[in-house]
Amino acid sequence: KQSLLVNSRNATGPQEFVYGTVRKGGTITYLDSSSNGKVLYQVITLAGHEIEDIEAVYLNDELAVLSQDGYSSGKRNGPGWVISPRKYSEDDDQRKHEVRIFYHTGNQTSVSTPFANSNYFGIDDFFAQDSGMTNPGSNFIGNGVACLFVRYTFEADVFDEGLPLVTVKMKGKKVYDPRTQTTAFSNNAALCIRDYLTSSYGLNDPDVDDLVFSNAANICDEDVGLAPLE
């Protein structure tokens, strides 16, 4: 019953299942350092299934802007570098990008599958950035798992209050719609309830009445007029 806006550390934590659009943190499932402790790596698992998209990344409560594939500035090139907020990027003292963030939405199949926010950078590239870093290997894929990959470079003035809290705004699980016989993201309450009832982690019920859920989904899709303010 803890807040969604936290990142817990739990080696045996349960998978989280996410419906609709929500801002949340996750479970830190990997933590390691390199370069004599100057660089820290985190993997933050967001959901135990494929999701539709990560719409935004936040450092504490500030929206983070991440560089794209063609980015080049000083010593830093390529995708994933936090270029805003300014504290975690370049400033007048010429510190260069103390945080780098990538993410998978759960459709990755190998360590070389590009991250969702890059056309070429994958898990194998992420762990090869620093000398002394032990690549977790070809089994470190996270099949069917949505997760963040975060790299911090230590700088006392930047991290004077510790590591920032990394959270995301994400569009969650894809659900089946009996009206169209397709599976896609939806925040329709009836379709999300149907998914839970039929899923192995829910009630695992194969005999739900799709006619009932189709009618309920149509009602959920109806626009509701609001009375004007007086």
PDB file of C-alpha atoms in Angstrom:
ATOM      1  CA  LYS A   1       0.000   0.000   0.000  1.00  0.00           C
ATOM      2  CA  GLN A   2       3.004   2.254  -0.441  1.00  0.00           C
ATOM      3  CA  SER A   3       2.928   5.186  -2.820  1.00  0.00           C
ATOM      4  CA  LEU A   4       3.329   4.503  -6.538  1.00  0.00           C
ATOM      5  CA  LEU A   5       5.995   7.220  -6.692  1.00  0.00           C
ATOM      6  CA  VAL A   6       8.791   5.208  -5.071  1.00  0.00           C
ATOM      7  CA  ASN A   7      11.500   2.793  -6.209  1.00  0.00           C
ATOM      8  CA  SER A   8      11.821  -0.145  -3.825  1.00  0.00           C
ATOM      9  CA  ARG A   9      14.660  -2.655  -3.575  1.00  0.00           C
ATOM     10  CA  ASN A  10      13.364  -6.203  -3.281  1.00  0.00           C
ATOM     11  CA  ALA A  11      15.098  -9.251  -4.748  1.00  0.00           C
ATOM     12  CA  THR A  12      11.903 -11.314  -4.456  1.00  0.00           C
ATOM     13  CA  GLY A  13       9.315  -8.605  -5.076  1.00  0.00           C
ATOM     14  CA  PRO A  14       6.113  -9.523  -6.922  1.00  0.00           C
ATOM     15  CA  GLN A  15       5.568  -8.511 -10.531  1.00  0.00           C
ATOM     16  CA  GLU A  16       3.407  -5.454 -11.023  1.00  0.00           C
ATOM     17  CA  PHE A  17       0.568  -5.377 -13.550  1.00  0.00           C
ATOM     18  CA  VAL A  18      -0.359  -1.950 -14.850  1.00  0.00           C
ATOM     19  CA  TYR A  19      -3.570  -0.911 -16.600  1.00  0.00           C
ATOM     20  CA  GLY A  20      -4.366   2.439 -18.179  1.00  0.00           C
ATOM     21  CA  THR A  21      -2.100   5.484 -17.949  1.00  0.00           C
ATOM     22  CA  VAL A  22      -0.274   6.077 -14.677  1.00  0.00           C
ATOM     23  CA  ARG A  23       2.795   7.765 -13.260  1.00  0.00           C
ATOM     24  CA  LYS A  24       4.821   5.359 -11.133  1.00  0.00           C
ATOM     25  CA  GLY A  25       8.185   4.075 -10.028  1.00  0.00           C
ATOM     26  CA  GLY A  26       9.184   0.421  -9.849  1.00  0.00           C
ATOM     27  CA  THR A  27      11.406  -2.194  -8.256  1.00  0.00           C
ATOM     28  CA  ILE A  28      15.206  -1.902  -8.451  1.00  0.00           C
ATOM     29  CA  THR A  29      16.167  -5.375  -9.673  1.00  0.00           C
ATOM     30  CA  TYR A  30      19.813  -4.689 -10.572  1.00  0.00           C
ATOM     31  CA  LEU A  31      22.434  -2.450  -8.967  1.00  0.00           C
ATOM     32  CA  ASP A  32      26.156  -2.335  -9.745  1.00  0.00           C
ATOM     33  CA  SER A  33      29.035   0.113 -10.067  1.00  0.00           C
ATOM     34  CA  SER A  34      32.151   0.574 -12.186  1.00  0.00           C
ATOM     35  CA  SER A  35      35.092   2.974 -12.589  1.00  0.00           C
ATOM     36  CA  ASN A  36      36.059   2.555  -8.904  1.00  0.00           C
ATOM     37  CA  GLY A  37      32.571   3.415  -7.753  1.00  0.00           C
ATOM     38  CA  LYS A  38      32.227   6.599  -9.797  1.00  0.00           C
ATOM     39  CA  VAL A  39      29.550   5.153 -12.099  1.00  0.00           C
ATOM     40  CA  LEU A  40      26.377   3.474 -10.832  1.00  0.00           C
ATOM     41  CA  TYR A  41      23.991   1.325 -12.862  1.00  0.00           C
ATOM     42  CA  GLN A  42      20.353   0.622 -11.975  1.00  0.00           C
ATOM     43  CA  VAL A  43      17.673  -1.467 -13.635  1.00  0.00           C
ATOM     44  CA  ILE A  44      14.200  -0.424 -12.451  1.00  0.00           C
ATOM     45  CA  THR A  45      11.453  -2.892 -13.367  1.00  0.00           C
ATOM     46  CA  LEU A  46       8.146  -1.145 -14.054  1.00  0.00           C
ATOM     47  CA  ALA A  47       5.789  -3.973 -15.060  1.00  0.00           C
ATOM     48  CA  GLY A  48       5.870  -7.744 -15.461  1.00  0.00           C
ATOM     49  CA  HIS A  49       4.442  -7.578 -18.971  1.00  0.00           C
ATOM     50  CA  GLU A  50       4.738  -5.658 -22.219  1.00  0.00           C
ATOM     51  CA  ILE A  51       3.372  -2.127 -22.086  1.00  0.00           C
ATOM     52  CA  GLU A  52       2.283   0.312 -24.767  1.00  0.00           C
ATOM     53  CA  ASP A  53       4.690   3.175 -24.129  1.00  0.00           C
ATOM     54  CA  ILE A  54       6.610   5.351 -21.692  1.00  0.00           C
ATOM     55  CA  GLU A  55       5.369   8.878 -22.319  1.00  0.00           C
ATOM     56  CA  ALA A  56       7.603  10.794 -19.898  1.00  0.00           C
ATOM     57  CA  VAL A  57      10.479  10.316 -17.449  1.00  0.00           C
ATOM     58  CA  TYR A  58      10.819  12.353 -14.246  1.00  0.00           C
ATOM     59  CA  LEU A  59      13.830  13.035 -12.007  1.00  0.00           C
ATOM     60  CA  ASN A  60      12.280  13.804  -8.653  1.00  0.00           C
ATOM     61  CA  ASP A  61       9.301  15.884  -9.844  1.00  0.00           C
ATOM     62  CA  GLU A  62      11.019  17.465 -12.844  1.00  0.00           C
ATOM     63  CA  LEU A  63      10.339  16.304 -16.387  1.00  0.00           C
ATOM     64  CA  ALA A  64      13.506  14.893 -17.950  1.00  0.00           C
ATOM     65  CA  VAL A  65      14.412  15.584 -21.571  1.00  0.00           C
ATOM     66  CA  LEU A  66      16.517  12.766 -23.056  1.00  0.00           C
ATOM     67  CA  SER A  67      18.882  13.130 -26.003  1.00  0.00           C
ATOM     68  CA  GLN A  68      18.154  11.311 -29.256  1.00  0.00           C
ATOM     69  CA  ASP A  69      20.319   9.202 -31.552  1.00  0.00           C
ATOM     70  CA  GLY A  70      21.968  12.084 -33.405  1.00  0.00           C
ATOM     71  CA  TYR A  71      22.884  14.072 -30.288  1.00  0.00           C
ATOM     72  CA  SER A  72      26.461  15.368 -29.910  1.00  0.00           C
ATOM     73  CA  SER A  73      27.772  17.788 -27.274  1.00  0.00           C
ATOM     74  CA  GLY A  74      31.313  17.908 -25.946  1.00  0.00           C
ATOM     75  CA  LYS A  75      32.319  14.469 -24.716  1.00  0.00           C
ATOM     76  CA  ARG A  76      28.801  13.041 -24.893  1.00  0.00           C
ATOM     77  CA  ASN A  77      27.223  11.607 -28.026  1.00  0.00           C
ATOM     78  CA  GLY A  78      24.148   9.591 -28.868  1.00  0.00           C
ATOM     79  CA  PRO A  79      20.840   8.857 -27.150  1.00  0.00           C
ATOM     80  CA  GLY A  80      19.646   8.701 -23.561  1.00  0.00           C
ATOM     81  CA  TRP A  81      21.578  11.560 -21.936  1.00  0.00           C
ATOM     82  CA  VAL A  82      19.517  13.775 -19.646  1.00  0.00           C
ATOM     83  CA  ILE A  83      19.831  17.252 -21.156  1.00  0.00           C
ATOM     84  CA  SER A  84      17.203  18.784 -18.858  1.00  0.00           C
ATOM     85  CA  PRO A  85      16.837  19.519 -15.923  1.00  0.00           C
ATOM     86  CA  ARG A  86      20.048  21.473 -16.200  1.00  0.00           C
ATOM     87  CA  LYS A  87      21.354  20.137 -12.898  1.00  0.00           C
ATOM     88  CA  TYR A  88      21.842  16.691 -14.424  1.00  0.00           C
ATOM     89  CA  SER A  89      23.290  17.985 -17.679  1.00  0.00           C
ATOM     90  CA  GLU A  90      25.776  20.693 -18.616  1.00  0.00           C
ATOM     91  CA  ASP A  91      26.172  23.820 -16.516  1.00  0.00           C
ATOM     92  CA  ASP A  92      28.563  26.756 -16.230  1.00  0.00           C
ATOM     93  CA  ASP A  93      31.203  24.508 -14.659  1.00  0.00           C
ATOM     94  CA  GLN A  94      31.099  22.304 -17.770  1.00  0.00           C
ATOM     95  CA  ARG A  95      29.974  19.151 -16.035  1.00  0.00           C
ATOM     96  CA  LYS A  96      28.721  16.787 -18.688  1.00  0.00           C
ATOM     97  CA  HIS A  97      25.547  14.737 -18.342  1.00  0.00           C
ATOM     98  CA  GLU A  98      25.564  12.955 -15.026  1.00  0.00           C
ATOM     99  CA  VAL A  99      22.523  10.759 -15.840  1.00  0.00           C
ATOM    100  CA  ARG A 100      21.706   8.550 -18.834  1.00  0.00           C
ATOM    101  CA  ILE A 101      18.375   6.717 -19.179  1.00  0.00           C
ATOM    102  CA  PHE A 102      17.041   4.056 -21.547  1.00  0.00           C
ATOM    103  CA  TYR A 103      13.954   1.881 -21.415  1.00  0.00           C
ATOM    104  CA  HIS A 104      12.403  -1.271 -22.827  1.00  0.00           C
ATOM    105  CA  THR A 105       8.631  -1.699 -23.135  1.00  0.00           C
ATOM    106  CA  GLY A 106       8.767  -5.502 -22.831  1.00  0.00           C
ATOM    107  CA  ASN A 107       9.087  -6.537 -26.482  1.00  0.00           C
ATOM    108  CA  GLN A 108      12.880  -7.030 -26.379  1.00  0.00           C
ATOM    109  CA  THR A 109      14.202 -10.445 -27.460  1.00  0.00           C
ATOM    110  CA  SER A 110      17.995 -10.121 -27.047  1.00  0.00           C
ATOM    111  CA  VAL A 111      20.686  -7.932 -25.494  1.00  0.00           C
ATOM    112  CA  SER A 112      21.100  -6.197 -28.857  1.00  0.00           C
ATOM    113  CA  THR A 113      17.414  -5.272 -29.263  1.00  0.00           C
ATOM    114  CA  PRO A 114      17.422  -1.449 -29.451  1.00  0.00           C
ATOM    115  CA  PHE A 115      15.878   0.392 -26.532  1.00  0.00           C
ATOM    116  CA  ALA A 116      12.513   2.033 -27.144  1.00  0.00           C
ATOM    117  CA  ASN A 117      14.204   5.471 -27.071  1.00  0.00           C
ATOM    118  CA  SER A 118      16.950   4.584 -29.573  1.00  0.00           C
ATOM    119  CA  ASN A 119      17.238   2.987 -32.999  1.00  0.00           C
ATOM    120  CA  TYR A 120      20.554   1.257 -32.291  1.00  0.00           C
ATOM    121  CA  PHE A 121      21.536   1.345 -28.595  1.00  0.00           C
ATOM    122  CA  GLY A 122      20.766  -1.863 -26.657  1.00  0.00           C
ATOM    123  CA  ILE A 123      21.502  -3.581 -23.335  1.00  0.00           C
ATOM    124  CA  ASP A 124      24.913  -4.813 -24.527  1.00  0.00           C
ATOM    125  CA  ASP A 125      25.892  -1.222 -25.400  1.00  0.00           C
ATOM    126  CA  PHE A 126      24.540   0.095 -22.100  1.00  0.00           C
ATOM    127  CA  PHE A 127      26.807  -2.127 -20.006  1.00  0.00           C
ATOM    128  CA  ALA A 128      29.825  -1.592 -22.256  1.00  0.00           C
ATOM    129  CA  GLN A 129      30.101   2.150 -21.602  1.00  0.00           C
ATOM    130  CA  ASP A 130      32.618   1.956 -18.753  1.00  0.00           C
ATOM    131  CA  SER A 131      35.843   0.074 -18.124  1.00  0.00           C
ATOM    132  CA  GLY A 132      35.643  -2.457 -15.331  1.00  0.00           C
ATOM    133  CA  MET A 133      31.919  -3.059 -15.875  1.00  0.00           C
ATOM    134  CA  THR A 134      30.906  -6.702 -15.943  1.00  0.00           C
ATOM    135  CA  ASN A 135      28.336  -7.307 -18.650  1.00  0.00           C
ATOM    136  CA  PRO A 136      25.572  -9.447 -17.104  1.00  0.00           C
ATOM    137  CA  GLY A 137      25.624 -11.561 -20.276  1.00  0.00           C
ATOM    138  CA  SER A 138      23.325 -12.771 -22.993  1.00  0.00           C
ATOM    139  CA  ASN A 139      20.674 -13.949 -20.521  1.00  0.00           C
ATOM    140  CA  PHE A 140      20.184 -10.432 -19.140  1.00  0.00           C
ATOM    141  CA  ILE A 141      17.307  -9.558 -21.456  1.00  0.00           C
ATOM    142  CA  GLY A 142      14.182  -9.053 -19.349  1.00  0.00           C
ATOM    143  CA  ASN A 143      11.896 -10.962 -21.706  1.00  0.00           C
ATOM    144  CA  GLY A 144       8.367  -9.596 -21.459  1.00  0.00           C
ATOM    145  CA  VAL A 145       9.360  -7.063 -18.791  1.00  0.00           C
ATOM    146  CA  ALA A 146       9.091  -3.269 -19.028  1.00  0.00           C
ATOM    147  CA  CYS A 147      12.063  -1.592 -17.353  1.00  0.00           C
ATOM    148  CA  LEU A 148      14.346   1.423 -17.085  1.00  0.00           C
ATOM    149  CA  PHE A 149      18.130   1.303 -17.434  1.00  0.00           C
ATOM    150  CA  VAL A 150      19.737   4.219 -15.561  1.00  0.00           C
ATOM    151  CA  ARG A 151      23.408   5.229 -15.421  1.00  0.00           C
ATOM    152  CA  TYR A 152      24.682   7.835 -12.913  1.00  0.00           C
ATOM    153  CA  THR A 153      28.133   9.437 -12.975  1.00  0.00           C
ATOM    154  CA  PHE A 154      29.021  10.656  -9.481  1.00  0.00           C
ATOM    155  CA  GLU A 155      29.428  14.385  -8.968  1.00  0.00           C
ATOM    156  CA  ALA A 156      29.218  15.667  -5.400  1.00  0.00           C
ATOM    157  CA  ASP A 157      27.491  18.949  -6.251  1.00  0.00           C
ATOM    158  CA  VAL A 158      24.912  17.248  -8.489  1.00  0.00           C
ATOM    159  CA  PHE A 159      24.027  14.448  -6.093  1.00  0.00           C
ATOM    160  CA  ASP A 160      24.420  16.408  -2.870  1.00  0.00           C
ATOM    161  CA  GLU A 161      21.021  15.138  -1.700  1.00  0.00           C
ATOM    162  CA  GLY A 162      21.481  11.600  -2.989  1.00  0.00           C
ATOM    163  CA  LEU A 163      20.206   9.991  -6.159  1.00  0.00           C
ATOM    164  CA  PRO A 164      17.102  11.512  -7.739  1.00  0.00           C
ATOM    165  CA  LEU A 165      13.844   9.563  -7.657  1.00  0.00           C
ATOM    166  CA  VAL A 166      13.246   8.266 -11.195  1.00  0.00           C
ATOM    167  CA  THR A 167       9.594   7.760 -12.156  1.00  0.00           C
ATOM    168  CA  VAL A 168       7.711   7.533 -15.437  1.00  0.00           C
ATOM    169  CA  LYS A 169       4.347   8.301 -16.941  1.00  0.00           C
ATOM    170  CA  MET A 170       3.440   5.135 -18.809  1.00  0.00           C
ATOM    171  CA  LYS A 171       0.662   3.557 -20.846  1.00  0.00           C
ATOM    172  CA  GLY A 172       0.219   0.086 -19.423  1.00  0.00           C
ATOM    173  CA  LYS A 173      -0.889  -3.343 -20.510  1.00  0.00           C
ATOM    174  CA  LYS A 174      -2.420  -4.196 -23.887  1.00  0.00           C
ATOM    175  CA  VAL A 175      -5.832  -5.832 -23.428  1.00  0.00           C
ATOM    176  CA  TYR A 176      -8.157  -7.871 -25.630  1.00  0.00           C
ATOM    177  CA  ASP A 177     -11.274  -6.192 -27.013  1.00  0.00           C
ATOM    178  CA  PRO A 178     -14.005  -8.741 -27.922  1.00  0.00           C
ATOM    179  CA  ARG A 179     -15.763  -6.095 -30.033  1.00  0.00           C
ATOM    180  CA  THR A 180     -12.882  -5.901 -32.514  1.00  0.00           C
ATOM    181  CA  GLN A 181     -11.098  -9.163 -31.613  1.00  0.00           C
ATOM    182  CA  THR A 182      -7.833  -7.242 -31.309  1.00  0.00           C
ATOM    183  CA  THR A 183      -5.347  -6.731 -28.471  1.00  0.00           C
ATOM    184  CA  ALA A 184      -4.151  -3.177 -27.913  1.00  0.00           C
ATOM    185  CA  PHE A 185      -3.664  -0.584 -25.190  1.00  0.00           C
ATOM    186  CA  SER A 186      -6.879   0.720 -23.660  1.00  0.00           C
ATOM    187  CA  ASN A 187      -7.915   2.497 -20.480  1.00  0.00           C
ATOM    188  CA  ASN A 188     -11.479   1.212 -20.906  1.00  0.00           C
ATOM    189  CA  ALA A 189     -12.428  -0.059 -17.455  1.00  0.00           C
ATOM    190  CA  ALA A 190     -14.562  -2.970 -18.729  1.00  0.00           C
ATOM    191  CA  LEU A 191     -11.744  -4.277 -20.934  1.00  0.00           C
ATOM    192  CA  CYS A 192      -9.197  -3.977 -18.122  1.00  0.00           C
ATOM    193  CA  ILE A 193     -11.500  -5.881 -15.746  1.00  0.00           C
ATOM    194  CA  ARG A 194     -12.030  -8.564 -18.380  1.00  0.00           C
ATOM    195  CA  ASP A 195      -8.262  -8.920 -18.800  1.00  0.00           C
ATOM    196  CA  TYR A 196      -7.777  -9.386 -15.071  1.00  0.00           C
ATOM    197  CA  LEU A 197     -10.553 -12.000 -14.859  1.00  0.00           C
ATOM    198  CA  THR A 198      -9.058 -14.063 -17.695  1.00  0.00           C
ATOM    199  CA  SER A 199      -5.352 -13.697 -16.782  1.00  0.00           C
ATOM    200  CA  SER A 200      -3.389 -16.353 -14.913  1.00  0.00           C
ATOM    201  CA  TYR A 201      -2.461 -13.812 -12.228  1.00  0.00           C
ATOM    202  CA  GLY A 202      -6.137 -12.884 -11.830  1.00  0.00           C
ATOM    203  CA  LEU A 203      -9.023 -15.349 -11.706  1.00  0.00           C
ATOM    204  CA  ASN A 204      -7.866 -17.345 -14.775  1.00  0.00           C
ATOM    205  CA  ASP A 205     -11.505 -17.660 -15.890  1.00  0.00           C
ATOM    206  CA  PRO A 206     -11.870 -18.748 -19.552  1.00  0.00           C
ATOM    207  CA  ASP A 207     -15.664 -18.535 -19.487  1.00  0.00           C
ATOM    208  CA  VAL A 208     -16.303 -14.810 -19.216  1.00  0.00           C
ATOM    209  CA  ASP A 209     -19.323 -13.571 -21.174  1.00  0.00           C
ATOM    210  CA  ASP A 210     -17.862 -11.430 -23.958  1.00  0.00           C
ATOM    211  CA  LEU A 211     -21.282 -10.100 -24.923  1.00  0.00           C
ATOM    212  CA  VAL A 212     -21.654  -8.629 -21.419  1.00  0.00           C
ATOM    213  CA  PHE A 213     -18.169  -7.121 -21.540  1.00  0.00           C
ATOM    214  CA  SER A 214     -18.745  -5.741 -25.040  1.00  0.00           C
ATOM    215  CA  ASN A 215     -21.861  -3.936 -23.856  1.00  0.00           C
ATOM    216  CA  ALA A 216     -20.035  -2.690 -20.751  1.00  0.00           C
ATOM    217  CA  ALA A 217     -17.103  -1.483 -22.872  1.00  0.00           C
ATOM    218  CA  ASN A 218     -19.495   0.474 -25.098  1.00  0.00           C
ATOM    219  CA  ILE A 219     -20.935   2.200 -22.038  1.00  0.00           C
ATOM    220  CA  CYS A 220     -17.425   3.024 -20.788  1.00  0.00           C
ATOM    221  CA  ASP A 221     -16.642   4.598 -24.149  1.00  0.00           C
ATOM    222  CA  GLU A 222     -19.590   6.970 -24.000  1.00  0.00           C
ATOM    223  CA  ASP A 223     -18.832  10.651 -23.540  1.00  0.00           C
ATOM    224  CA  VAL A 224     -20.279  12.182 -20.406  1.00  0.00           C
ATOM    225  CA  GLY A 225     -21.433  15.781 -20.529  1.00  0.00           C
ATOM    226  CA  LEU A 226     -20.481  18.020 -17.611  1.00  0.00           C
ATOM    227  CA  ALA A 227     -22.660  20.781 -16.267  1.00  0.00           C
ATOM    228  CA  PRO A 228     -21.174  24.251 -16.936  1.00  0.00           C
ATOM    229  CA  LEU A 229     -19.659  26.165 -14.060  1.00  0.00           C
ATOM    230  CA  GLU A 230     -21.929  28.830 -12.629  1.00  0.00           C
TER     231      GLU A 230
END
